[in-house]
mmCIF file of C-alpha atoms in Angstrom:
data_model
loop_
_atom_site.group_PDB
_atom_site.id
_atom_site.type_symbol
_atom_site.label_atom_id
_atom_site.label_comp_id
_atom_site.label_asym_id
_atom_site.label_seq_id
_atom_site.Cartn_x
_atom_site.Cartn_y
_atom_site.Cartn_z
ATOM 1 C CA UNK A 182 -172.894 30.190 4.453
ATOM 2 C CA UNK A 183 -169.215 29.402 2.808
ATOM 3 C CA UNK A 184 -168.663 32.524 0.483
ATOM 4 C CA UNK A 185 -165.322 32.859 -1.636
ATOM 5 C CA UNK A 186 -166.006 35.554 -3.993
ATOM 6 C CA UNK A 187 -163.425 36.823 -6.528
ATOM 7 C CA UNK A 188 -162.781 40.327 -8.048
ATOM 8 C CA UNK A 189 -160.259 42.236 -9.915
ATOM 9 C CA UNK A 190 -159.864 39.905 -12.901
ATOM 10 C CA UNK A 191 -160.313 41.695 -16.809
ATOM 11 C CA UNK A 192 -158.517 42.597 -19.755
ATOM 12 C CA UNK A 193 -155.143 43.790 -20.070
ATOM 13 C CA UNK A 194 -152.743 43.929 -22.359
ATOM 14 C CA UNK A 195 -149.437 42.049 -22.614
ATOM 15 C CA UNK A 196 -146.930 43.470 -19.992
ATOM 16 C CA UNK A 197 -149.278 44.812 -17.698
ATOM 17 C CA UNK A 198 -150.702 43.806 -14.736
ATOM 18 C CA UNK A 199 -153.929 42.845 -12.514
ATOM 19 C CA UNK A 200 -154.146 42.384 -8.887
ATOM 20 C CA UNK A 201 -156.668 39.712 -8.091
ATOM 21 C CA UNK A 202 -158.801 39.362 -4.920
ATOM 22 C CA UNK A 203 -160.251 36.585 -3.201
ATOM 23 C CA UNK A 204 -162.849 37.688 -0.093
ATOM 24 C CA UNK A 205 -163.615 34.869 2.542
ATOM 25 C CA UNK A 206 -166.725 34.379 4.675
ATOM 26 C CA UNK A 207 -168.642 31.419 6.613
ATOM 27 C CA UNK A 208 -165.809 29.810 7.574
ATOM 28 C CA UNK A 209 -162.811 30.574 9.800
ATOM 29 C CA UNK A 210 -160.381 31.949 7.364
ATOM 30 C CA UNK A 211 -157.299 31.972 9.856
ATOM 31 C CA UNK A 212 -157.360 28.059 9.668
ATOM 32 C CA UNK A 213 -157.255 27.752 5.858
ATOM 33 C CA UNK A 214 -154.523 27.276 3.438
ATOM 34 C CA UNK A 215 -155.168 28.892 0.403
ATOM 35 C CA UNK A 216 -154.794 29.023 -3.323
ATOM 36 C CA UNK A 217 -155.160 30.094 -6.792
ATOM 37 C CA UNK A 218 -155.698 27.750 -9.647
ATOM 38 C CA UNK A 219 -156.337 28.714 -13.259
ATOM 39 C CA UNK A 220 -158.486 26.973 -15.878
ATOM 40 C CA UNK A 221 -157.885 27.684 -19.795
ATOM 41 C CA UNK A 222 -160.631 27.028 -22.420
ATOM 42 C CA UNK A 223 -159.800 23.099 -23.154
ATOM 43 C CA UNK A 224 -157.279 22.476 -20.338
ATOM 44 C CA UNK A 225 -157.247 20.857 -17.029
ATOM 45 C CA UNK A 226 -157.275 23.280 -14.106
ATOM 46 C CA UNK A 227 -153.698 24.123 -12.962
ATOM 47 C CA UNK A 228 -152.057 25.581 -8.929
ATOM 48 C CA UNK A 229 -151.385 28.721 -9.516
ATOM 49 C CA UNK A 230 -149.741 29.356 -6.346
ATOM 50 C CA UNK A 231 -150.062 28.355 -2.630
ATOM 51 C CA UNK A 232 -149.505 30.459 0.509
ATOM 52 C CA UNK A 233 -149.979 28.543 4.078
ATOM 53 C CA UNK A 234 -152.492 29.421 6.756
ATOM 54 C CA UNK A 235 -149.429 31.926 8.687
ATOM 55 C CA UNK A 236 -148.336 33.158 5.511
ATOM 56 C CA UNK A 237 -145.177 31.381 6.193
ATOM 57 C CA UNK A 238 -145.201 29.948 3.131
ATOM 58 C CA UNK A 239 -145.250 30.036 -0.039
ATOM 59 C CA UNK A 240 -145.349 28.479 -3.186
ATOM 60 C CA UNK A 241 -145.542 29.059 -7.106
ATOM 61 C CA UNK A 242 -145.881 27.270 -10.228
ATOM 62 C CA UNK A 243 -142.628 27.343 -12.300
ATOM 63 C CA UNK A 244 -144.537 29.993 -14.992
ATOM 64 C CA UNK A 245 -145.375 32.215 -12.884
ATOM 65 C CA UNK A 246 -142.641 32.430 -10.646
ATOM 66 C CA UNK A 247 -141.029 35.935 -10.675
ATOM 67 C CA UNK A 248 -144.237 37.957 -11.910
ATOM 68 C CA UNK A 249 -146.778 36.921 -9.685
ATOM 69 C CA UNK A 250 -146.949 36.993 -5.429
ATOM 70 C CA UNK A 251 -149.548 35.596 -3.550
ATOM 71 C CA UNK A 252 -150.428 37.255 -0.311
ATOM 72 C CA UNK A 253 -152.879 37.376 2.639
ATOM 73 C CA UNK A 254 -154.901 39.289 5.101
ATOM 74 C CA UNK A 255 -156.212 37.399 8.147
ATOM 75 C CA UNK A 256 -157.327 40.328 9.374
ATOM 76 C CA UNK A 257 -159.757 41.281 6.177
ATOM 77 C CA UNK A 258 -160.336 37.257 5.270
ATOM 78 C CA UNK A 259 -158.498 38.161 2.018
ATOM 79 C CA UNK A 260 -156.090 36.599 -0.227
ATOM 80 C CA UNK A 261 -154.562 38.205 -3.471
ATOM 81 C CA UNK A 262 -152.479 37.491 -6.221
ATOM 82 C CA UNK A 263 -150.358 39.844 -7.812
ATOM 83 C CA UNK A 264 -149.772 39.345 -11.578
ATOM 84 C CA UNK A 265 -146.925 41.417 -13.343
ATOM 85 C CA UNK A 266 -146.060 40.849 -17.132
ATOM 86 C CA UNK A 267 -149.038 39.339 -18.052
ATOM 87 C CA UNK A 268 -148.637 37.010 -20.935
ATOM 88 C CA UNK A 269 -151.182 35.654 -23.284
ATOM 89 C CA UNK A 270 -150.476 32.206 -21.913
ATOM 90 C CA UNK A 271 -151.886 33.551 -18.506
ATOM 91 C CA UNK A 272 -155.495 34.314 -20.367
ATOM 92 C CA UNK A 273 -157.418 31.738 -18.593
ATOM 93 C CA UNK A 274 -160.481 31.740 -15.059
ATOM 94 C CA UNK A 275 -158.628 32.372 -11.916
ATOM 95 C CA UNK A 276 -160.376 30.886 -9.107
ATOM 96 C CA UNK A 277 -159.655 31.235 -5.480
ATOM 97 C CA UNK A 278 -159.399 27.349 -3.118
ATOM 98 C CA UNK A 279 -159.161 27.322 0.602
ATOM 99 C CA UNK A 280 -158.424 24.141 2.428
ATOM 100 C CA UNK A 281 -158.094 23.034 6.037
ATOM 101 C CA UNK A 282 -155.310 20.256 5.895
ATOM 102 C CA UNK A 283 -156.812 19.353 9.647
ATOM 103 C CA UNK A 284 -160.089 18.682 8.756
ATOM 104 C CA UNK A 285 -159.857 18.260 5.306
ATOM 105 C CA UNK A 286 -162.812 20.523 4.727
ATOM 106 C CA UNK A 287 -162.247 22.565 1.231
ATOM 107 C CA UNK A 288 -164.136 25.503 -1.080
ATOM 108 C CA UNK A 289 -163.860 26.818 -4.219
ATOM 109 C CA UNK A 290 -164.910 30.443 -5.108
ATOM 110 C CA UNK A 291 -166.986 30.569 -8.501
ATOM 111 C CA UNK A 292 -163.528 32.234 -10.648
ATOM 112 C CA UNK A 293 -163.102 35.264 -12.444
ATOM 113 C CA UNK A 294 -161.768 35.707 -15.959
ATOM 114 C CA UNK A 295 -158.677 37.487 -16.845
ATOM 115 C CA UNK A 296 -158.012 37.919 -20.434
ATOM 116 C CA UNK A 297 -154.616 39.322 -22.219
ATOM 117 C CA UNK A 298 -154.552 40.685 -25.425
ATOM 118 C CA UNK A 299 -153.630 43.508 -27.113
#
């Protein structure tokens, strides 16, 4: 069974920061690109950031660029996201997408929220 299950999302307050988790099972996680979108009440779900199946690359959206790093762990089936100076503009449900560009298979975890406000 395909499992992508989220954690570490919650409140914080402008400035601050969260470090989000994404753990993988069913599937092998080794062959999988993955990523983090983000979905705001009344807006389209947005990429986040990207990091390869190596972790040889890497890519970010232009706003969050320079506060947050994406990273892996082939060894755990994990991949996080680091978020530094949180804005309110980053309140929105993080979820976690893994995709094999060989096979095309893909899954989405179910999200988790992360909220900033003071």
């Amino acid at each position: 069974q395909v499992q992508l299950v989220e954690s570490g999302g919650g409140l914080v307050q402008p400035g601050g920061s969260l470090r989000l988790s994404c753990a993988a099972s069913g599937f092998t996680f080794g062959d999988y690109a993955m990523s983090w979108y983000r979905q705001a009440p009344g807006k389209e779900r947005e990429l986040v950031a990207f990091i390869s199946s190596t972790g040889g690359v890497r890519n970010y959206a232009p706003f969050v660029k320079g506060r947050f790093t994406i990273s892996r762990d082939n060894d755990k089936n994990t991949v996080y996201l680091q978020m530094n100076s949180l804005k309110p503009e980053d309140t929105a449900v993080y979820y976690c997408y893994a995709r094999n560009y060989y096979n095309n298979e893909n899954h989405w975890g179910q999200g988790t929220q992360v909220t900033v406000s003071s």
